[in-house]
Tab-separated table of C-alpha atoms in Angstrom:
chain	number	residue	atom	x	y	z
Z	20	UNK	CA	-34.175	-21.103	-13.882
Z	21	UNK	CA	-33.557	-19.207	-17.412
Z	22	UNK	CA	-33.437	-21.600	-19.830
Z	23	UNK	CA	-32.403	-22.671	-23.301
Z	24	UNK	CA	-33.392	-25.546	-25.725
Z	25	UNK	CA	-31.833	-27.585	-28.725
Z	26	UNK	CA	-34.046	-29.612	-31.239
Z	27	UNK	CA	-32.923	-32.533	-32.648
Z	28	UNK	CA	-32.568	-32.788	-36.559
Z	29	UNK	CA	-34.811	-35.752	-36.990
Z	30	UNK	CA	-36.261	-37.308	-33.720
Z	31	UNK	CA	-38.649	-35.942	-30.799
Z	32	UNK	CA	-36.343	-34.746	-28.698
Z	33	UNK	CA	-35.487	-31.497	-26.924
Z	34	UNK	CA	-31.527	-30.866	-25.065
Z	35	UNK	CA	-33.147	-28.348	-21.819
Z	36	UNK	CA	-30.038	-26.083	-20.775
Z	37	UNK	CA	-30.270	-24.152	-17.663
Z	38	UNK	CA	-28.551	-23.241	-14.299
Z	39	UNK	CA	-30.466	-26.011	-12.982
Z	40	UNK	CA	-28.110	-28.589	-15.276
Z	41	UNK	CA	-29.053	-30.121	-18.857
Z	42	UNK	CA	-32.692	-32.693	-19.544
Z	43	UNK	CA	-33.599	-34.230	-22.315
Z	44	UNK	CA	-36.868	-33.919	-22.965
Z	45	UNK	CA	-39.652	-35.913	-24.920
Z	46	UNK	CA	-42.390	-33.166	-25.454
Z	47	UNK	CA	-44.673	-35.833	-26.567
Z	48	UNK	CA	-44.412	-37.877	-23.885
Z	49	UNK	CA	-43.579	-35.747	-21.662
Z	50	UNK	CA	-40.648	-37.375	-20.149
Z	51	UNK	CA	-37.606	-35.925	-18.782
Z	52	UNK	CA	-33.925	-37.393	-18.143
Z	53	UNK	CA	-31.139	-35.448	-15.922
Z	54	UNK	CA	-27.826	-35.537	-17.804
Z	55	UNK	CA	-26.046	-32.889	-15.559
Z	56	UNK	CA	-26.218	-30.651	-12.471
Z	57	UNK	CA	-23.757	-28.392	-14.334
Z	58	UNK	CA	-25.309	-25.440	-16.709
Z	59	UNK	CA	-23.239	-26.094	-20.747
Z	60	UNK	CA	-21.357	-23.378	-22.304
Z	61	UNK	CA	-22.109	-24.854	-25.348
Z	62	UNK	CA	-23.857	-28.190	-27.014
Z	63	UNK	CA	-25.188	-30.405	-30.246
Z	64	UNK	CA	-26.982	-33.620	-31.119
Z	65	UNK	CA	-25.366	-35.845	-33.408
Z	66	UNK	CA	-27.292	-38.539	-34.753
Z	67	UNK	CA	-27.748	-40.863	-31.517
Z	68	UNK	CA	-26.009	-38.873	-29.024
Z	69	UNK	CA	-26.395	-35.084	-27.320
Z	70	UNK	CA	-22.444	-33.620	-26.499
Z	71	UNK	CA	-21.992	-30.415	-24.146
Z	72	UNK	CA	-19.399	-28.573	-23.251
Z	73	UNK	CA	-19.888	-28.291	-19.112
Z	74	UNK	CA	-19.719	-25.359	-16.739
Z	75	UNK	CA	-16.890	-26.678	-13.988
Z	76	UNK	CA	-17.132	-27.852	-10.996
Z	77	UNK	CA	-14.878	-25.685	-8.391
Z	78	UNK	CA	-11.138	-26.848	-8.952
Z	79	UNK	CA	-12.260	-29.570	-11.646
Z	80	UNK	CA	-11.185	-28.910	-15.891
Z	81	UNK	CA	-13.721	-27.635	-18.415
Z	82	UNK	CA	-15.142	-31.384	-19.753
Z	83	UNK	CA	-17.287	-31.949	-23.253
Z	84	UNK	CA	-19.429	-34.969	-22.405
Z	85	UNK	CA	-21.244	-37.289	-24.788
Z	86	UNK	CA	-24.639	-38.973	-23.640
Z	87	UNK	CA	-26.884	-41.148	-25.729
Z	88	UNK	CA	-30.217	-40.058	-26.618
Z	89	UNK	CA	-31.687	-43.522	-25.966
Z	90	UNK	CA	-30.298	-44.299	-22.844
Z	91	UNK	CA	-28.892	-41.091	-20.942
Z	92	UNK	CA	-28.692	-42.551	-17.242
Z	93	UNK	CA	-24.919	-42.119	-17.846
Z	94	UNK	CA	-22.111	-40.052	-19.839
Z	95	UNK	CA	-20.808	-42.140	-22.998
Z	96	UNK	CA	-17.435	-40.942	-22.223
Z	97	UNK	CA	-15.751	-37.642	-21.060
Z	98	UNK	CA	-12.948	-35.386	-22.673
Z	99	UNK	CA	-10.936	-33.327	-20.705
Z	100	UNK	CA	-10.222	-30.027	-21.898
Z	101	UNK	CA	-7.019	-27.897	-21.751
Z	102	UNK	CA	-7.841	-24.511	-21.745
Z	103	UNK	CA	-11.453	-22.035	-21.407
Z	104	UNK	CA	-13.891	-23.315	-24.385
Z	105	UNK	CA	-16.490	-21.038	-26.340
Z	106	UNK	CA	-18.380	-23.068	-28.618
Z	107	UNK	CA	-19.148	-26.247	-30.533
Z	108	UNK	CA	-19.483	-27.399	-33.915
Z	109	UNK	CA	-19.920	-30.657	-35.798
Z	110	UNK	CA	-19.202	-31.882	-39.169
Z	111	UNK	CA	-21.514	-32.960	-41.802
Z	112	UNK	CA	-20.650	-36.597	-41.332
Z	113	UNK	CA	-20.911	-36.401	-37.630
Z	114	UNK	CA	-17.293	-37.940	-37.400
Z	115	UNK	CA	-15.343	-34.983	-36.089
Z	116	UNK	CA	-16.418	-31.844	-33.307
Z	117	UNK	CA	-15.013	-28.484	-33.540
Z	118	UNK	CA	-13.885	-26.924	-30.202
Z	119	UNK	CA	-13.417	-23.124	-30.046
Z	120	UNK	CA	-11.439	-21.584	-27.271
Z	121	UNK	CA	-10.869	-18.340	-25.402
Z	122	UNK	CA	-7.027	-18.321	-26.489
Z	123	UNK	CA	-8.115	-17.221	-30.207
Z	124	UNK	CA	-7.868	-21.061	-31.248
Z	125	UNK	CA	-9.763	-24.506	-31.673
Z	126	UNK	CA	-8.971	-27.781	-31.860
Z	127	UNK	CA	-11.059	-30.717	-34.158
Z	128	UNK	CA	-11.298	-34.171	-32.136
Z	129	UNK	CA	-13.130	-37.412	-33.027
Z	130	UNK	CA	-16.375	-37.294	-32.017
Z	131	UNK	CA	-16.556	-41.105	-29.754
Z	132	UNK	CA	-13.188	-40.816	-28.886
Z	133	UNK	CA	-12.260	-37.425	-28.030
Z	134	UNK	CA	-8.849	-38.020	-29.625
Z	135	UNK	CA	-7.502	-34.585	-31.233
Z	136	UNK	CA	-6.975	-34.159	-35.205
Z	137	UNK	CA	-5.881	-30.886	-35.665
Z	138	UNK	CA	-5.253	-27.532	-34.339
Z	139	UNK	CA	-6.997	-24.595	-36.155
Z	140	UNK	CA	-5.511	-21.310	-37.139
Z	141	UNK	CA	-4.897	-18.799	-34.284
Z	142	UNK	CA	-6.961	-15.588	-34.866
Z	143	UNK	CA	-5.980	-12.255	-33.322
Z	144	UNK	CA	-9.221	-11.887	-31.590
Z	145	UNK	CA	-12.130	-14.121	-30.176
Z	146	UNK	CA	-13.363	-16.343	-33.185
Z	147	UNK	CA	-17.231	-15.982	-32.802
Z	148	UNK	CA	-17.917	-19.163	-35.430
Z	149	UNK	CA	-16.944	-22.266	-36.098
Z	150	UNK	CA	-18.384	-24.373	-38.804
Z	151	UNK	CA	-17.071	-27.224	-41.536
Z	152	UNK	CA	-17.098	-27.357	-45.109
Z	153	UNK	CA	-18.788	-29.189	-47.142
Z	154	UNK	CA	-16.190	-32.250	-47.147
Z	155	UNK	CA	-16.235	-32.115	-43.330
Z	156	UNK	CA	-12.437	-32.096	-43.588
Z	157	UNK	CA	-12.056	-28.187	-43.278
Z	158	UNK	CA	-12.694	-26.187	-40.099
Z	159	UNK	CA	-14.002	-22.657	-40.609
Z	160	UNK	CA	-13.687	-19.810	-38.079
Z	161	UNK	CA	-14.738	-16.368	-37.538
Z	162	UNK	CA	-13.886	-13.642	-35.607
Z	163	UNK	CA	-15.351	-10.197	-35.040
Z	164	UNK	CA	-12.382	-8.197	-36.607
Z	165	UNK	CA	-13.354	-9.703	-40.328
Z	166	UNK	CA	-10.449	-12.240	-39.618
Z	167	UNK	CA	-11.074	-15.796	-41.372
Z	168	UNK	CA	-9.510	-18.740	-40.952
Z	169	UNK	CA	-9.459	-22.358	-42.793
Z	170	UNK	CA	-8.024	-25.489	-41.115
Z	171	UNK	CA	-7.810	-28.431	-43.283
Z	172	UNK	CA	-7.000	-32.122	-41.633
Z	173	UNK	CA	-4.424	-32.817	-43.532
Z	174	UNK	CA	-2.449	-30.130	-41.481
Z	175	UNK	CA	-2.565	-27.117	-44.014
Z	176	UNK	CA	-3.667	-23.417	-42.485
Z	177	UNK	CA	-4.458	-20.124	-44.598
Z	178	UNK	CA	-6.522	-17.304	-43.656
Z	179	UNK	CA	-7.959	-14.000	-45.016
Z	180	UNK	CA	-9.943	-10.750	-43.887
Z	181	UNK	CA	-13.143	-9.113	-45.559
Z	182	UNK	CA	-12.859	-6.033	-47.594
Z	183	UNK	CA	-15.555	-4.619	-46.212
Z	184	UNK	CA	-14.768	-2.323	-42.504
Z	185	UNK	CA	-17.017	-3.310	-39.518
Z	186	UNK	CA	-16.932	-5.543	-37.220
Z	187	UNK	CA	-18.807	-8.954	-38.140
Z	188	UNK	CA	-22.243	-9.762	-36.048
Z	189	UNK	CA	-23.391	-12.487	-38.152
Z	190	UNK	CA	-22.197	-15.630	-39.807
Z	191	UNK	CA	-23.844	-18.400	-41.426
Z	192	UNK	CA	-22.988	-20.909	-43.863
Z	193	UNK	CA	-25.248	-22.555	-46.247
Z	194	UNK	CA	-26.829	-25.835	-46.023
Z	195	UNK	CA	-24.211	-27.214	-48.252
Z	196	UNK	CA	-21.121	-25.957	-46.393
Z	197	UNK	CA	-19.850	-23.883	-49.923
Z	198	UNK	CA	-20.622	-20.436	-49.079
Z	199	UNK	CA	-20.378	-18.313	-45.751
Z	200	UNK	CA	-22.500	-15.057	-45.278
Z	201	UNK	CA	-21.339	-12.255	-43.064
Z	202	UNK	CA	-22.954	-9.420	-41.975
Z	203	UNK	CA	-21.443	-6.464	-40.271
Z	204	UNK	CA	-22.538	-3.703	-37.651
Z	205	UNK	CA	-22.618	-1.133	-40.765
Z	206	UNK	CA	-25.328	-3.334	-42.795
Z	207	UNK	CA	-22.763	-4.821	-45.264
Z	208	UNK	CA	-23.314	-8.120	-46.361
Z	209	UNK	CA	-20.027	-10.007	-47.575
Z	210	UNK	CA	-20.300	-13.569	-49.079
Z	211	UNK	CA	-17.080	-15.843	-48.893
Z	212	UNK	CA	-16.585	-18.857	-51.564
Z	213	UNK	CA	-15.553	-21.636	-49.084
Z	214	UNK	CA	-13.944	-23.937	-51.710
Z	215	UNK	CA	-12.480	-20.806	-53.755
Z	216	UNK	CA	-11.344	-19.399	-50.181
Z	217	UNK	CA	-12.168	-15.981	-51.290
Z	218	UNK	CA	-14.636	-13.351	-50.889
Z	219	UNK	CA	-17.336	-13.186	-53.928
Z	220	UNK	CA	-19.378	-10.575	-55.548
Z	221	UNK	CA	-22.158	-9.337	-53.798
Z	222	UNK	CA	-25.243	-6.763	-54.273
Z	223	UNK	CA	-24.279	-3.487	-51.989
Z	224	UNK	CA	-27.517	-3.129	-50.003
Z	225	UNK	CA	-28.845	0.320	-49.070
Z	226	UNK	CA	-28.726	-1.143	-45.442
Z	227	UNK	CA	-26.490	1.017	-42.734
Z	228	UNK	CA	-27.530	-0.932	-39.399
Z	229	UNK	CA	-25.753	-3.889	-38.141
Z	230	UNK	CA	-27.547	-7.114	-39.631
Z	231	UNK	CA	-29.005	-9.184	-36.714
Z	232	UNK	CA	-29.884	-12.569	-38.494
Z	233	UNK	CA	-29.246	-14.452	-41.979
Z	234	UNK	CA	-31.397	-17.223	-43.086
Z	235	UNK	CA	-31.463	-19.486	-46.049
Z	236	UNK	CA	-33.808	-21.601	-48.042
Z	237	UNK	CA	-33.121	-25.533	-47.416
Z	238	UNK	CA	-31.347	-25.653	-50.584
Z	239	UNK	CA	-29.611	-22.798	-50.323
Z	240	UNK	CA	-30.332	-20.960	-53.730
Z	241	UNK	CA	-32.033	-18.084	-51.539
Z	242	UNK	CA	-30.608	-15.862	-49.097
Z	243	UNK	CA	-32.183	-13.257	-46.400
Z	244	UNK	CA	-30.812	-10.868	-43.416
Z	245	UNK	CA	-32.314	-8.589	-41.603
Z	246	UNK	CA	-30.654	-5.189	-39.552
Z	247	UNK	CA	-31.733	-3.718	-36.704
Z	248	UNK	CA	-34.240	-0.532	-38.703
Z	249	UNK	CA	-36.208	-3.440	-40.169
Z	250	UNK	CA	-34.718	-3.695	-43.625
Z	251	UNK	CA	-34.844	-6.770	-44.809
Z	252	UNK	CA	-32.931	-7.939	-47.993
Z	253	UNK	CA	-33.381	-11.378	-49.980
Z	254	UNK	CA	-30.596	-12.135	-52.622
Z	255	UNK	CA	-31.321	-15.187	-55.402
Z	256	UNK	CA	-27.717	-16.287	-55.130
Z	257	UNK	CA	-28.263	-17.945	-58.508
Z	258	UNK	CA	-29.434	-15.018	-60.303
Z	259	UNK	CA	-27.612	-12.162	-58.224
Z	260	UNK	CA	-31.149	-10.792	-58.463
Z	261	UNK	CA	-31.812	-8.548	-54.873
Z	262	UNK	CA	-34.951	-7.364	-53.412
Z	263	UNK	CA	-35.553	-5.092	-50.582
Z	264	UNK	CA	-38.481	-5.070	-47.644
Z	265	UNK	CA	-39.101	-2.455	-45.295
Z	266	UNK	CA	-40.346	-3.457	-41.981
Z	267	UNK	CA	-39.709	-1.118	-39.211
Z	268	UNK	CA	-39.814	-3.190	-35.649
Z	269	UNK	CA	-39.029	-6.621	-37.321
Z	270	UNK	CA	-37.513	-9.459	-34.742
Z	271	UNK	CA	-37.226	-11.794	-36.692
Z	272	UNK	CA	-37.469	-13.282	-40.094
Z	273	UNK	CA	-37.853	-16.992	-42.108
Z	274	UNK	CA	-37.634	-18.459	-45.300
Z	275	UNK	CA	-39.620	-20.930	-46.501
Z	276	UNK	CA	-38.118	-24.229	-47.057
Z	277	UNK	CA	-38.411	-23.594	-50.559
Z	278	UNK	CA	-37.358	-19.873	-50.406
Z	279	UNK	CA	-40.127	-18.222	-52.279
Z	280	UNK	CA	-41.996	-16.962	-49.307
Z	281	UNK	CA	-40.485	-14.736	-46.348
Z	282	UNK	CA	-42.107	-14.756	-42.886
Z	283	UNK	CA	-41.719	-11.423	-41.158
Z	284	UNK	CA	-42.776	-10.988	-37.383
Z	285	UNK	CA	-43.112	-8.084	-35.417
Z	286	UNK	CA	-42.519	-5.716	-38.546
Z	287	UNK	CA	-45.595	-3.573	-38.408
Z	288	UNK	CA	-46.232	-0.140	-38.030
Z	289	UNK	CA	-49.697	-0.440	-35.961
Z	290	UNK	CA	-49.030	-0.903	-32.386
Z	291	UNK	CA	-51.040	-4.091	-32.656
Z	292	UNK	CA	-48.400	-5.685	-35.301
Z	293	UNK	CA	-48.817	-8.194	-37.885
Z	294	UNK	CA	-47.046	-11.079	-38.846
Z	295	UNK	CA	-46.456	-10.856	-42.460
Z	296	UNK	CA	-45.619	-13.099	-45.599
Z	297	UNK	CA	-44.212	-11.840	-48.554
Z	298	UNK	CA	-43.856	-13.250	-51.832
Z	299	UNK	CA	-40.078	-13.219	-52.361
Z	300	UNK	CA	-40.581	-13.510	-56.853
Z	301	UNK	CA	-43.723	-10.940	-57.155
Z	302	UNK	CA	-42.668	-8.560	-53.700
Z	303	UNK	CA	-46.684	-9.044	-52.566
Z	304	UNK	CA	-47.379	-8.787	-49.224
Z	305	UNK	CA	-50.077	-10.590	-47.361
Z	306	UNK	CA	-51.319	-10.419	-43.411
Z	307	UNK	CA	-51.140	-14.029	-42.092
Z	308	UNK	CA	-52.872	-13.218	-39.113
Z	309	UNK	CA	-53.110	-9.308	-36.817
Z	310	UNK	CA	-51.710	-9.359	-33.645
Z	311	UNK	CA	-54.624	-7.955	-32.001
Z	312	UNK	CA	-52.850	-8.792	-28.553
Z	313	UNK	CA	-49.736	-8.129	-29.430
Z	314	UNK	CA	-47.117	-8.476	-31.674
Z	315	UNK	CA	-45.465	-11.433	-33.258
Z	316	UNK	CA	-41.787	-11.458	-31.981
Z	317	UNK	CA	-40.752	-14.582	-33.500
Z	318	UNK	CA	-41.876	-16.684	-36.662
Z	319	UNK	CA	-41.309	-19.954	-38.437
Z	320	UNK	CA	-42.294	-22.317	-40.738
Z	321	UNK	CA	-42.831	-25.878	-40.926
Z	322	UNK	CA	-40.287	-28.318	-42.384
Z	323	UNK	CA	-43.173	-28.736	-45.536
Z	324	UNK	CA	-43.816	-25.045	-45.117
Z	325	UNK	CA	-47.488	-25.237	-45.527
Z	326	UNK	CA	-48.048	-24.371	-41.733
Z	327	UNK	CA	-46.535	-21.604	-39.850
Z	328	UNK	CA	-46.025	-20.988	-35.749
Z	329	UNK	CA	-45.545	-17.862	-34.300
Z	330	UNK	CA	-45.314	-16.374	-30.320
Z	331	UNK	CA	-47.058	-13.017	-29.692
Z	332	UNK	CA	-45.497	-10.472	-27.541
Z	333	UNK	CA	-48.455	-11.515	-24.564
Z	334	UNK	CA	-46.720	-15.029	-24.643
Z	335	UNK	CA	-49.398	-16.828	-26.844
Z	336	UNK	CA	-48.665	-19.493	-29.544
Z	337	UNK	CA	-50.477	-18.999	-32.951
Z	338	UNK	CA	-50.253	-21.962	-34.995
Z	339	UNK	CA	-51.952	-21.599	-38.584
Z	340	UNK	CA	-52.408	-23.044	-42.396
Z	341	UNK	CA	-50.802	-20.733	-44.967
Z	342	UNK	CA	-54.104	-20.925	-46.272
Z	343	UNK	CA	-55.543	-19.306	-42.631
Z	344	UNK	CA	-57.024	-22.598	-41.108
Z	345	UNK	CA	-56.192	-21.753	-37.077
Z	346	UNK	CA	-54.862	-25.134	-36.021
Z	347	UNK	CA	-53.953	-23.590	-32.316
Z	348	UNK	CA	-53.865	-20.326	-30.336
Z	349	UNK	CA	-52.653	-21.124	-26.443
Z	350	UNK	CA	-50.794	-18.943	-24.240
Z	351	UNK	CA	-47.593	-20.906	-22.954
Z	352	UNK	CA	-46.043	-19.243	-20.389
Z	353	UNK	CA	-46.164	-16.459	-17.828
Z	354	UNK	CA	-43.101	-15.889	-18.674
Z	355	UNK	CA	-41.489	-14.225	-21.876
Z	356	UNK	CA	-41.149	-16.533	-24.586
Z	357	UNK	CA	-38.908	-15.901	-27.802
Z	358	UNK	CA	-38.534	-18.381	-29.710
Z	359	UNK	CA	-40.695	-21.595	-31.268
Z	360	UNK	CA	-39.930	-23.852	-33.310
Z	361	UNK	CA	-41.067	-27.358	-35.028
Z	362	UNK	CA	-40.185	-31.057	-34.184
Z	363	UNK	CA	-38.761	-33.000	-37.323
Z	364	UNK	CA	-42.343	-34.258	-37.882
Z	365	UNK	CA	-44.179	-30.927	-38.350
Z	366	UNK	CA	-46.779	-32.025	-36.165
Z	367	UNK	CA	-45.319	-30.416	-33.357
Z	368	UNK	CA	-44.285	-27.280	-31.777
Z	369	UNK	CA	-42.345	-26.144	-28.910
C-alpha cells in the first residue's frame, strides 16, 4: 500500500501511514507496532506520544487518537470529533493541538485530555495551515484566498488578507513562530509579522511561477523558496539582502542548518543531473556528486550539516561528506522514492 512517514524530533522513531493502517517503526531495530487498521487524515509526535486524526469506520465519528511511543499496544485516550477534519498542528510547548476542519474553522483542545479551548476564526474558504505562535497561545490559519486568521486563548479573533493577488500555495512559519512566509501561484513571496499581525516589507522577486516549497535555516535568519521554472531565491531576513539561482528542473531544495549553504537537487540542465550546493554569501556553485544514473529528486542535510543524503531518480540513496567522502550508495526500492530524510542522531537515514 502507498505510504507515508513522520520522523520524530529527537528519538528513532518513524509514524508509517498507509491504507493498510498506521506502525511505528524502529528503523534500527527494525521493529514494528500496529496502532490502527484505519489510514490518518492527518498526524504528529509530541514528545512521548504519536496523535492521528483517523479515517472512519462506516457509521462511526471522525476520532484523533493519542498512543505512546513507548508502549503503543493501546490508544492513550480517544477524542471524538464533531464535524470532517483536515489537518493537525501542535504548539511549541506540546500542551495544546490545533484541529482544522472542512467547515472553514478549527478548534484548539488540550493535548491529554482532548478538552476544547477555543474556537478559531471562520475563514471564507478551506484554511490550508494551521500553526502557533511563538507563545503557543495564538492559533494561526491560512487559506488559499490570502485570508489570515489569528486566534488567541484568551478568546480574542482578528484577521487580515495579503496585498499581494494569487492564490497562496505555500506557508511556513519560522522556527521561532514570529514570522509566516507565503508564497503564491504568481511567484510572490509575502512575509507576515506574527506578533505585529501585519504583512512586512519584502524583496519583489523576478519570479512569475507559483512557489512550490519554503525552507529556513534552524535559526531562522535565512530564508529560501523555490517555483516551479527552477528559480530559486534566498532572502537574509536580517539584512533584506536577496540573491537569485537559476536551476531549471529543480525538485527540491535545503538549507543548511546554518543557512550559508543551499542544496539543490534535480536542477541541472544535462539529462544526467547534478545535485548542487551553492554558497548562499559568495553565489559559488559546486557539484556534490553527478547523477550519472539519474537525477537527484530530493536532497537534505544532516542535523550538523556536514553530511548530505539524496535519492536519485533510479531509486538509489547517495549518502556523502560535504567534503565528498561516499559514506553509502544503495538502491532502496523498486518502487519510486521521494523523499529521505535523517533520524535526530545523524547517523541515520530513511
Amino acid at each position: 500500500a502507498w505510504a507515508d512517514v513522520l520522523v520524530h524530533r529527537t528519538k528513532p522513531i518513524v509514524f508509517v501511514n498507509s491504507d493498510a493502517g498506521g506502525k511505528l517503526w524502529d528503523p534500527i531495530t527494525n521493529k514494528v507496532r500496529d496502532l490502527s487498521t484505519q489510514r490518518a487524515r492527518s498526524y504528529c509526535f509530541l514528545a512521548n506520544q504519536v496523535t492521528a486524526i483517523l479515517h472512519p469506520m462506516s457509521g462511526e465519528p471522525w476520532k484523533l487518537v493519542n498512543w505512546s511511543v513507548d508502549d503503543a499496544t493501546a490508544p492513550r485516550g480517544e477524542i471524538l470529533l464533531n464535524g470532517v477534519p483536515e489537518r493537525l498542528a501542535v504548539s511549541k510547548n506540546e500542551d495544546l493541538l490545533a484541529v482544522s476542519f472542512q467547515g472553514f474553522g478549527a478548534i484548539v483542545c488540550d493535548s491529554q485530555t482532548g478538552q476544547t479551548q477555543l474556537r478559531s476564526f471562520s475563514h471564507d474558504s478551506p484554511i490550508s495551515f494551521t500553526g502557533f505562535d511563538k507563545s503557543g497561545e495564538t492559533l494561526i490559519t491560512v487559506s488559499p484566498d490570502g485570508q489570515l486568521g489569528f486566534s488567541q486563548a484568551t478568546g480574542g479573533t482578528s484577521s487580515m488578507h495579503v496585498e499581494e493577488r494569487g492564490r497562496i500555495t505555500v506557508s511556513q512559519l519560522s522556527p521561532d513562530g514570529t514570522l509566516l512566509a507565503l508564497g503564491n501561484d504568481t511567484g510572490k513571496l509575502t512575509l507576515i509579522g506574527v506578533n505585529e499581525r501585519r504583512q512586512l516589507e519584502a524583496p519583489k522577486f523576478a519570479s512569475t511561477s507559483a512557489i512550490r516549497q519554503i525552507t529556513f535555516d534552524d535559526n531562522g535568519r535565512y530564508l529560501a523558496m523555490l517555483d516551479l521554472d527552477g528559480t530559486i531565491q534566498v532572502l537574509d531576513l536580517q539584512t533584506q539582502e536577496a540573491r537569485q539561482f537559476q536551476a531549471a528542473g529543480a525538485t527540491g531544495i535545503d538549507l543548511s542548518p546554518d543557512g550559508k549553504s543551499l542544496l539543490i537537487a534535480g536542477g541541472a540542465a544535462e539529462p544526467k543531473g547534478l545535485l548542487i550546493e551553492i554558497d548562499v554569501v559568495t553565489g559559488k556553485a559546486r557539484t556534490l556528486f553527478d547523477a550519472v544514473n539519474g537525477p537527484a529528486v530530493w536532497a537534505c542535510y544532516s542535523p550538523d550539516g556536514k553530511t548530505v543524503a539524496a535519492i536519485r531518480s533510479d531509486d538509489t540513496l547517495v549518502v556523502r561528506k560535504i567534503d565528498g567522502e561516499e559514506l553509502l550508495e544503495v538502491k532502496v526500492s523498486s518502487n519510486p522514492v521521494l523523499h529521505t530524510a535523517f533520524l535526530p542522531d545523524g547517523r541515520h537515514v530513511m
